[in-house]
Amino acid sequence: MRRIRNIVKELDEKEKGCTFSLQRLSRFIQPSLLLFLSKGQCHGYDLIEKLGVLGFHKEAIDIGAVYRTLRKLEKEGYVKSFWSSQKGRKRRVYRITSRGRTLLKFWIERVKERKEALNKFIIIYQEDKL
Amino acid sequence: MRRIRNIVKELDEKEKGCTFSLQRLSRFIQPSLLLFLSKGQCHGYDLIEKLGVLGFHKEAIDIGAVYRTLRKLEKEGYVKSFWSSQKGRKRRVYRITSRGRTLLKFWIERVKERKEALNKFIIIYQEDKL
DNA sequence: AAATATATATGGTTAAAACATATAATGGGA
DNA sequence: TCCCATTATATGTTTTAACCATATATATTT
């Protein structure tokens, strides 16, 4: 039904014996959805495809989480949705609101900070290596 | 007793009306502790200081989480500890194990992936901006 | 003597990812 | 035509780790 977590399972093989969940994504679905919606309206399935652009293998994405996050974003007023049924399958199309754009602006700051932190992490790791 | 979250509270002010917790750190304490311990033995309080090097304000760090994570890392065999009491306060000093170094190696891969993803995030955000 | 800094630890709450499963319409191939 | 894969959305449960609060005790500074 859902071919999911194939690649992650391979990692599991390699990481056998490690009790920490390394592949757990963190705080990424919500800001990513806002980001893509800031570029234009989209429906959920489309957004799942687009998450791959950021480097996540489609197979590893929790589809349920995407839809759930979209519903929550709407409940909070960051996006708005409507049903579209032209050509076949009806789909719920999302649009970002101005509130959503403001939230994304805050996220960008966090993303930049986090990127800097990860960069420092890598630099420290590589120090004094032969 | 603990002057914590001063800076974060300022952010809260700015982010008023946003119901999403933007400042929540994610999956960072554990790998960071391993990283610093890979450079040499340390005790918990020292590690709290060092977390600041990665760009986190000391005030925002959950000290309890640091100690808890260290205990867990030891329980899982990624670090080892002993009590040291020379000059004053006794402290529990941690050392990374070879298992810990292996775990850190896996983490580095994740960190690099994540940094790339964050970079793409920023690039996409800046596309078609005036 | 009191206050602050150093140092470690644990109990409870919450958010979000991870995991599982359900539903249903559509289009292509056997 | 029937089956199956793909498209498409959704919700229930479990787990993890951050977040928040608090407790304890020694050492140093005011």
mmCIF file of C-alpha atoms (C1' of nucleotides) in Angstrom:
data_model
loop_
_atom_site.group_PDB
_atom_site.id
_atom_site.type_symbol
_atom_site.label_atom_id
_atom_site.label_comp_id
_atom_site.label_asym_id
_atom_site.label_seq_id
_atom_site.Cartn_x
_atom_site.Cartn_y
_atom_site.Cartn_z
ATOM 1 C CA MET A 1 0.000 0.000 0.000
ATOM 2 C CA ARG A 2 2.674 2.509 1.017
ATOM 3 C CA ARG A 3 6.256 1.859 0.036
ATOM 4 C CA ILE A 4 7.742 3.731 2.890
ATOM 5 C CA ARG A 5 10.992 3.739 4.843
ATOM 6 C CA ASN A 6 12.905 1.509 2.424
ATOM 7 C CA ILE A 7 16.030 3.628 2.579
ATOM 8 C CA VAL A 8 15.685 4.178 6.286
ATOM 9 C CA LYS A 9 15.556 0.446 6.801
ATOM 10 C CA GLU A 10 18.936 0.164 5.113
ATOM 11 C CA LEU A 11 20.284 2.704 7.571
ATOM 12 C CA ASP A 12 18.784 0.698 10.397
ATOM 13 C CA GLU A 13 20.911 -2.204 9.215
ATOM 14 C CA LYS A 14 24.079 -0.109 9.445
ATOM 15 C CA GLU A 15 23.106 1.434 12.719
ATOM 16 C CA LYS A 16 22.294 -1.840 14.355
ATOM 17 C CA GLY A 17 23.268 -1.752 17.967
ATOM 18 C CA CYS A 18 22.687 1.982 18.193
ATOM 19 C CA THR A 19 19.712 2.668 20.408
ATOM 20 C CA PHE A 20 19.416 6.307 19.439
ATOM 21 C CA SER A 21 17.096 7.160 16.587
ATOM 22 C CA LEU A 22 19.395 8.930 14.184
ATOM 23 C CA GLN A 23 16.998 9.238 11.313
ATOM 24 C CA ARG A 24 14.366 11.071 13.286
ATOM 25 C CA LEU A 25 13.667 14.281 11.404
ATOM 26 C CA SER A 26 13.344 17.257 13.618
ATOM 27 C CA ARG A 27 11.119 20.294 13.352
ATOM 28 C CA PHE A 28 11.265 20.264 9.613
ATOM 29 C CA ILE A 29 7.907 19.374 8.148
ATOM 30 C CA GLN A 30 6.048 22.436 9.350
ATOM 31 C CA PRO A 31 8.516 25.115 8.162
ATOM 32 C CA SER A 32 9.081 23.243 4.890
ATOM 33 C CA LEU A 33 5.368 23.229 4.129
ATOM 34 C CA LEU A 34 5.196 26.951 4.771
ATOM 35 C CA LEU A 35 8.208 27.497 2.539
ATOM 36 C CA PHE A 36 6.713 25.673 -0.432
ATOM 37 C CA LEU A 37 3.314 27.258 0.044
ATOM 38 C CA SER A 38 4.988 30.682 0.039
ATOM 39 C CA LYS A 39 5.937 29.923 -3.585
ATOM 40 C CA GLY A 40 2.378 29.140 -4.630
ATOM 41 C CA GLN A 41 -0.705 27.122 -3.786
ATOM 42 C CA CYS A 42 -0.364 23.377 -3.486
ATOM 43 C CA HIS A 43 -2.178 20.267 -2.333
ATOM 44 C CA GLY A 44 -0.792 17.796 0.162
ATOM 45 C CA TYR A 45 0.408 15.152 -2.236
ATOM 46 C CA ASP A 46 2.316 17.774 -4.205
ATOM 47 C CA LEU A 47 3.972 18.958 -1.016
ATOM 48 C CA ILE A 48 5.101 15.438 -0.202
ATOM 49 C CA GLU A 49 6.887 15.371 -3.569
ATOM 50 C CA LYS A 50 8.432 18.765 -2.898
ATOM 51 C CA LEU A 51 9.877 17.765 0.467
ATOM 52 C CA GLY A 52 12.246 15.620 -1.576
ATOM 53 C CA VAL A 53 13.789 18.805 -2.971
ATOM 54 C CA LEU A 54 15.242 19.528 0.453
ATOM 55 C CA GLY A 55 17.118 16.256 0.375
ATOM 56 C CA PHE A 56 14.755 13.891 2.097
ATOM 57 C CA HIS A 57 14.064 10.625 0.345
ATOM 58 C CA LYS A 58 10.383 10.468 -0.420
ATOM 59 C CA GLU A 59 10.234 6.982 1.027
ATOM 60 C CA ALA A 60 11.236 8.237 4.444
ATOM 61 C CA ILE A 61 8.622 10.946 4.727
ATOM 62 C CA ASP A 62 5.736 10.350 7.057
ATOM 63 C CA ILE A 63 2.811 11.170 4.809
ATOM 64 C CA GLY A 64 0.429 11.201 7.729
ATOM 65 C CA ALA A 65 2.489 13.873 9.423
ATOM 66 C CA VAL A 66 2.289 16.089 6.345
ATOM 67 C CA TYR A 67 -1.490 16.045 6.239
ATOM 68 C CA ARG A 68 -1.798 16.394 9.978
ATOM 69 C CA THR A 69 0.557 19.388 9.990
ATOM 70 C CA LEU A 70 -1.386 21.028 7.170
ATOM 71 C CA ARG A 71 -4.636 20.678 9.113
ATOM 72 C CA LYS A 72 -2.974 22.159 12.174
ATOM 73 C CA LEU A 73 -1.481 25.035 10.199
ATOM 74 C CA GLU A 74 -4.954 25.824 8.913
ATOM 75 C CA LYS A 75 -6.503 25.596 12.370
ATOM 76 C CA GLU A 76 -3.935 28.138 13.575
ATOM 77 C CA GLY A 77 -4.558 30.462 10.625
ATOM 78 C CA TYR A 78 -1.213 30.098 8.842
ATOM 79 C CA VAL A 79 -2.725 28.562 5.701
ATOM 80 C CA LYS A 80 -6.177 28.327 4.141
ATOM 81 C CA SER A 81 -7.583 25.492 2.051
ATOM 82 C CA PHE A 82 -10.319 24.792 -0.456
ATOM 83 C CA TRP A 83 -11.433 21.708 -2.348
ATOM 84 C CA SER A 84 -10.616 21.490 -6.037
ATOM 85 C CA SER A 85 -12.026 18.770 -8.230
ATOM 86 C CA GLN A 86 -11.090 19.719 -11.776
ATOM 87 C CA LYS A 87 -9.825 16.724 -13.798
ATOM 88 C CA GLY A 88 -10.401 13.686 -11.672
ATOM 89 C CA ARG A 89 -9.384 13.258 -8.021
ATOM 90 C CA LYS A 90 -10.615 15.961 -5.729
ATOM 91 C CA ARG A 91 -7.873 17.518 -3.717
ATOM 92 C CA ARG A 92 -7.562 19.994 -0.918
ATOM 93 C CA VAL A 93 -5.518 22.943 -2.114
ATOM 94 C CA TYR A 94 -3.659 25.080 0.399
ATOM 95 C CA ARG A 95 -2.662 28.730 0.266
ATOM 96 C CA ILE A 96 -0.414 30.547 2.717
ATOM 97 C CA THR A 97 -1.902 33.499 4.633
ATOM 98 C CA SER A 98 -0.130 36.692 5.657
ATOM 99 C CA ARG A 99 0.082 35.255 9.152
ATOM 100 C CA GLY A 100 1.784 32.250 7.574
ATOM 101 C CA ARG A 101 4.295 34.473 5.804
ATOM 102 C CA THR A 102 5.135 36.149 9.089
ATOM 103 C CA LEU A 103 5.660 32.769 10.714
ATOM 104 C CA LEU A 104 7.917 31.721 7.847
ATOM 105 C CA LYS A 105 9.973 34.880 8.352
ATOM 106 C CA PHE A 106 10.586 33.853 11.959
ATOM 107 C CA TRP A 107 11.453 30.350 10.819
ATOM 108 C CA ILE A 108 14.079 31.641 8.394
ATOM 109 C CA GLU A 109 15.975 33.205 11.271
ATOM 110 C CA ARG A 110 15.924 29.920 13.143
ATOM 111 C CA VAL A 111 16.991 28.016 10.057
ATOM 112 C CA LYS A 112 19.967 30.317 9.558
ATOM 113 C CA GLU A 113 20.996 29.956 13.191
ATOM 114 C CA ARG A 114 20.659 26.215 13.016
ATOM 115 C CA LYS A 115 22.667 25.993 9.815
ATOM 116 C CA GLU A 116 25.464 27.981 11.447
ATOM 117 C CA ALA A 117 25.377 25.650 14.448
ATOM 118 C CA LEU A 118 25.582 22.566 12.232
ATOM 119 C CA ASN A 119 28.463 24.131 10.353
ATOM 120 C CA LYS A 120 30.372 24.722 13.573
ATOM 121 C CA PHE A 121 29.611 21.134 14.576
ATOM 122 C CA ILE A 122 31.253 19.838 11.401
ATOM 123 C CA ILE A 123 34.258 22.150 11.767
ATOM 124 C CA ILE A 124 34.852 21.084 15.355
ATOM 125 C CA TYR A 125 34.580 17.438 14.368
ATOM 126 C CA GLN A 126 37.181 17.865 11.643
ATOM 127 C CA GLU A 127 39.672 19.759 13.820
ATOM 128 C CA ASP A 128 42.883 17.861 14.599
ATOM 129 C CA LYS A 129 41.966 14.988 12.302
ATOM 130 C CA LEU A 130 44.706 13.422 10.184
ATOM 131 C CA MET B 1 18.436 29.878 41.363
ATOM 132 C CA ARG B 2 18.750 29.269 37.651
ATOM 133 C CA ARG B 3 18.745 32.303 35.378
ATOM 134 C CA ILE B 4 17.354 30.556 32.401
ATOM 135 C CA ARG B 5 15.493 31.491 29.248
ATOM 136 C CA ASN B 6 16.091 35.227 29.488
ATOM 137 C CA ILE B 7 16.909 35.586 25.825
ATOM 138 C CA VAL B 8 14.255 33.139 24.775
ATOM 139 C CA LYS B 9 11.666 35.180 26.621
ATOM 140 C CA GLU B 10 12.588 38.184 24.503
ATOM 141 C CA LEU B 11 11.959 36.095 21.422
ATOM 142 C CA ASP B 12 8.614 35.063 22.837
ATOM 143 C CA GLU B 13 7.704 38.739 22.912
ATOM 144 C CA LYS B 14 8.453 39.101 19.214
ATOM 145 C CA GLU B 15 6.708 35.901 18.317
ATOM 146 C CA LYS B 16 3.578 36.715 20.207
ATOM 147 C CA GLY B 17 0.560 35.338 18.447
ATOM 148 C CA CYS B 18 2.551 32.475 16.992
ATOM 149 C CA THR B 19 1.439 29.226 18.556
ATOM 150 C CA PHE B 20 4.342 27.229 17.213
ATOM 151 C CA SER B 21 7.403 26.876 19.415
ATOM 152 C CA LEU B 22 10.128 28.202 17.189
ATOM 153 C CA GLN B 23 12.934 28.181 19.706
ATOM 154 C CA ARG B 24 12.601 24.523 20.544
ATOM 155 C CA LEU B 25 16.020 22.971 20.049
ATOM 156 C CA SER B 26 15.862 19.741 18.174
ATOM 157 C CA ARG B 27 17.964 16.642 18.482
ATOM 158 C CA PHE B 28 21.023 18.587 19.351
ATOM 159 C CA ILE B 29 22.069 17.949 22.907
ATOM 160 C CA GLN B 30 22.995 14.322 22.508
ATOM 161 C CA PRO B 31 25.212 14.611 19.397
ATOM 162 C CA SER B 32 26.793 17.801 20.752
ATOM 163 C CA LEU B 33 27.790 16.076 23.971
ATOM 164 C CA LEU B 34 29.379 13.262 21.988
ATOM 165 C CA LEU B 35 31.201 15.790 19.817
ATOM 166 C CA PHE B 36 32.778 17.623 22.765
ATOM 167 C CA LEU B 37 33.630 14.408 24.573
ATOM 168 C CA SER B 38 35.388 13.182 21.419
ATOM 169 C CA LYS B 39 37.835 16.078 21.981
ATOM 170 C CA GLY B 40 38.627 15.055 25.542
ATOM 171 C CA GLN B 41 37.121 14.155 28.895
ATOM 172 C CA CYS B 42 34.718 16.592 30.504
ATOM 173 C CA HIS B 43 32.218 16.934 33.283
ATOM 174 C CA GLY B 44 28.622 18.028 32.829
ATOM 175 C CA TYR B 45 28.985 21.650 33.844
ATOM 176 C CA ASP B 46 31.861 22.075 31.431
ATOM 177 C CA LEU B 47 29.747 20.629 28.654
ATOM 178 C CA ILE B 48 26.963 23.094 29.372
ATOM 179 C CA GLU B 49 29.485 25.896 28.798
ATOM 180 C CA LYS B 50 30.685 24.288 25.594
ATOM 181 C CA LEU B 51 27.226 24.018 24.101
ATOM 182 C CA GLY B 52 27.408 27.786 23.810
ATOM 183 C CA VAL B 53 30.192 27.370 21.245
ATOM 184 C CA LEU B 54 27.634 25.994 18.807
ATOM 185 C CA GLY B 55 25.654 29.185 18.986
ATOM 186 C CA PHE B 56 23.166 28.467 21.692
ATOM 187 C CA HIS B 57 22.844 31.004 24.444
ATOM 188 C CA LYS B 58 23.781 29.422 27.723
ATOM 189 C CA GLU B 59 20.636 30.812 29.284
ATOM 190 C CA ALA B 60 18.456 28.835 26.933
ATOM 191 C CA ILE B 61 20.044 25.466 27.565
ATOM 192 C CA ASP B 62 18.122 23.004 29.666
ATOM 193 C CA ILE B 63 20.739 21.945 32.182
ATOM 194 C CA GLY B 64 18.623 19.059 33.369
ATOM 195 C CA ALA B 65 18.493 17.660 29.860
ATOM 196 C CA VAL B 66 22.284 17.711 29.642
ATOM 197 C CA TYR B 67 22.761 15.631 32.784
ATOM 198 C CA ARG B 68 19.936 13.302 31.876
ATOM 199 C CA THR B 69 21.334 12.754 28.395
ATOM 200 C CA LEU B 70 24.786 12.035 29.820
ATOM 201 C CA ARG B 71 23.345 9.392 32.146
ATOM 202 C CA LYS B 72 21.492 7.842 29.258
ATOM 203 C CA LEU B 73 24.569 7.860 27.029
ATOM 204 C CA GLU B 74 26.441 6.026 29.753
ATOM 205 C CA LYS B 75 23.642 3.510 30.263
ATOM 206 C CA GLU B 76 23.815 2.736 26.534
ATOM 207 C CA GLY B 77 27.609 2.426 26.568
ATOM 208 C CA TYR B 78 28.500 5.491 24.504
ATOM 209 C CA VAL B 79 30.352 7.210 27.323
ATOM 210 C CA LYS B 80 31.884 6.184 30.666
ATOM 211 C CA SER B 81 32.137 8.257 33.827
ATOM 212 C CA PHE B 82 34.088 8.424 37.074
ATOM 213 C CA TRP B 83 34.020 10.722 40.088
ATOM 214 C CA SER B 84 36.817 13.211 40.464
ATOM 215 C CA SER B 85 37.232 15.284 43.607
ATOM 216 C CA GLN B 86 40.550 17.083 43.249
ATOM 217 C CA LYS B 87 40.354 20.730 44.280
ATOM 218 C CA GLY B 88 36.967 21.293 45.796
ATOM 219 C CA ARG B 89 33.644 20.232 44.310
ATOM 220 C CA LYS B 90 33.440 16.625 43.297
ATOM 221 C CA ARG B 91 32.389 16.167 39.727
ATOM 222 C CA ARG B 92 31.467 13.306 37.474
ATOM 223 C CA VAL B 93 33.893 13.216 34.563
ATOM 224 C CA TYR B 94 32.847 11.624 31.281
ATOM 225 C CA ARG B 95 34.899 9.948 28.596
ATOM 226 C CA ILE B 96 33.688 8.818 25.172
ATOM 227 C CA THR B 97 33.924 5.104 24.347
ATOM 228 C CA SER B 98 34.695 3.544 20.972
ATOM 229 C CA ARG B 99 31.010 2.788 20.677
ATOM 230 C CA GLY B 100 30.430 6.486 21.263
ATOM 231 C CA ARG B 101 32.873 7.414 18.513
ATOM 232 C CA THR B 102 31.029 5.152 16.120
ATOM 233 C CA LEU B 103 27.742 6.773 17.036
ATOM 234 C CA LEU B 104 29.271 10.206 16.486
ATOM 235 C CA LYS B 105 30.425 9.114 13.030
ATOM 236 C CA PHE B 106 26.826 8.267 12.129
ATOM 237 C CA TRP B 107 25.707 11.580 13.554
ATOM 238 C CA ILE B 108 28.164 13.502 11.384
ATOM 239 C CA GLU B 109 26.527 12.103 8.284
ATOM 240 C CA ARG B 110 23.124 13.240 9.529
ATOM 241 C CA VAL B 111 24.484 16.660 10.449
ATOM 242 C CA LYS B 112 25.929 17.126 6.957
ATOM 243 C CA GLU B 113 22.658 16.091 5.344
ATOM 244 C CA ARG B 114 20.715 18.393 7.587
ATOM 245 C CA LYS B 115 23.016 21.326 6.898
ATOM 246 C CA GLU B 116 22.546 20.791 3.172
ATOM 247 C CA ALA B 117 18.782 20.703 3.644
ATOM 248 C CA LEU B 118 18.813 23.930 5.639
ATOM 249 C CA ASN B 119 20.965 25.542 2.981
ATOM 250 C CA LYS B 120 18.492 24.572 0.280
ATOM 251 C CA PHE B 121 15.707 25.908 2.469
ATOM 252 C CA ILE B 122 17.374 29.327 2.607
ATOM 253 C CA ILE B 123 18.094 29.353 -1.125
ATOM 254 C CA ILE B 124 14.503 28.505 -2.004
ATOM 255 C CA TYR B 125 13.253 31.190 0.353
ATOM 256 C CA GLN B 126 15.446 33.821 -1.305
ATOM 257 C CA GLU B 127 14.499 32.867 -4.888
ATOM 258 C CA ASP B 128 12.452 35.490 -6.715
ATOM 259 C CA LYS B 129 12.790 38.009 -3.938
ATOM 260 C CA LEU B 130 13.392 41.636 -4.829
ATOM 261 C "C1'" DA C 1 26.388 35.529 57.293
ATOM 262 C "C1'" DA C 2 24.225 35.787 53.101
ATOM 263 C "C1'" DA C 3 24.245 35.432 48.371
ATOM 264 C "C1'" DT C 4 25.929 33.614 44.215
ATOM 265 C "C1'" DA C 5 28.253 30.249 41.384
ATOM 266 C "C1'" DT C 6 29.421 25.554 40.771
ATOM 267 C "C1'" DA C 7 27.723 20.952 40.212
ATOM 268 C "C1'" DT C 8 24.472 17.048 39.675
ATOM 269 C "C1'" DA C 9 19.991 15.091 39.460
ATOM 270 C "C1'" DT C 10 14.974 13.809 38.866
ATOM 271 C "C1'" DG C 11 9.836 14.392 38.300
ATOM 272 C "C1'" DG C 12 6.158 15.955 35.275
ATOM 273 C "C1'" DT C 13 4.354 18.077 30.783
ATOM 274 C "C1'" DT C 14 4.169 18.780 25.975
ATOM 275 C "C1'" DA C 15 5.160 18.678 21.061
ATOM 276 C "C1'" DA C 16 6.171 16.358 17.139
ATOM 277 C "C1'" DA C 17 8.057 12.585 14.835
ATOM 278 C "C1'" DA C 18 7.406 7.638 14.038
ATOM 279 C "C1'" DC C 19 4.432 3.979 13.159
ATOM 280 C "C1'" DA C 20 0.134 1.885 11.733
ATOM 281 C "C1'" DT C 21 -3.950 1.758 9.357
ATOM 282 C "C1'" DA C 22 -8.288 3.274 6.927
ATOM 283 C "C1'" DT C 23 -10.699 5.075 2.984
ATOM 284 C "C1'" DA C 24 -11.687 6.003 -1.792
ATOM 285 C "C1'" DA C 25 -11.233 7.475 -6.655
ATOM 286 C "C1'" DT C 26 -8.663 6.978 -10.954
ATOM 287 C "C1'" DG C 27 -6.040 4.988 -14.719
ATOM 288 C "C1'" DG C 28 -3.472 1.325 -16.916
ATOM 289 C "C1'" DG C 29 -2.607 -3.336 -18.040
ATOM 290 C "C1'" DA C 30 -3.710 -8.475 -17.989
ATOM 291 C "C1'" DT D 1 -13.805 -6.308 -16.892
ATOM 292 C "C1'" DC D 2 -11.237 -7.119 -12.966
ATOM 293 C "C1'" DC D 3 -7.127 -6.272 -10.484
ATOM 294 C "C1'" DC D 4 -3.629 -3.441 -8.930
ATOM 295 C "C1'" DA D 5 -0.740 0.494 -8.539
ATOM 296 C "C1'" DT D 6 -0.951 5.278 -7.961
ATOM 297 C "C1'" DT D 7 -3.041 9.357 -6.376
ATOM 298 C "C1'" DA D 8 -5.039 11.573 -2.465
ATOM 299 C "C1'" DT D 9 -6.476 12.510 2.323
ATOM 300 C "C1'" DA D 10 -6.979 11.376 7.069
ATOM 301 C "C1'" DT D 11 -6.698 9.692 11.986
ATOM 302 C "C1'" DG D 12 -5.346 6.698 16.007
ATOM 303 C "C1'" DT D 13 -1.427 5.230 18.979
ATOM 304 C "C1'" DT D 14 3.318 5.165 20.715
ATOM 305 C "C1'" DT D 15 7.695 7.061 21.598
ATOM 306 C "C1'" DT D 16 11.183 10.461 22.134
ATOM 307 C "C1'" DA D 17 13.319 14.335 23.651
ATOM 308 C "C1'" DA D 18 12.838 19.027 24.613
ATOM 309 C "C1'" DC D 19 10.824 21.951 28.037
ATOM 310 C "C1'" DC D 20 9.756 23.325 32.715
ATOM 311 C "C1'" DA D 21 10.211 23.032 37.561
ATOM 312 C "C1'" DT D 22 12.472 21.898 41.518
ATOM 313 C "C1'" DA D 23 15.750 19.641 44.890
ATOM 314 C "C1'" DT D 24 20.235 19.155 46.901
ATOM 315 C "C1'" DA D 25 24.878 20.350 48.361
ATOM 316 C "C1'" DT D 26 29.488 22.433 48.298
ATOM 317 C "C1'" DA D 27 32.557 26.363 47.194
ATOM 318 C "C1'" DT D 28 33.468 30.995 46.584
ATOM 319 C "C1'" DT D 29 32.541 35.742 46.791
ATOM 320 C "C1'" DT D 30 30.445 39.963 48.904
#
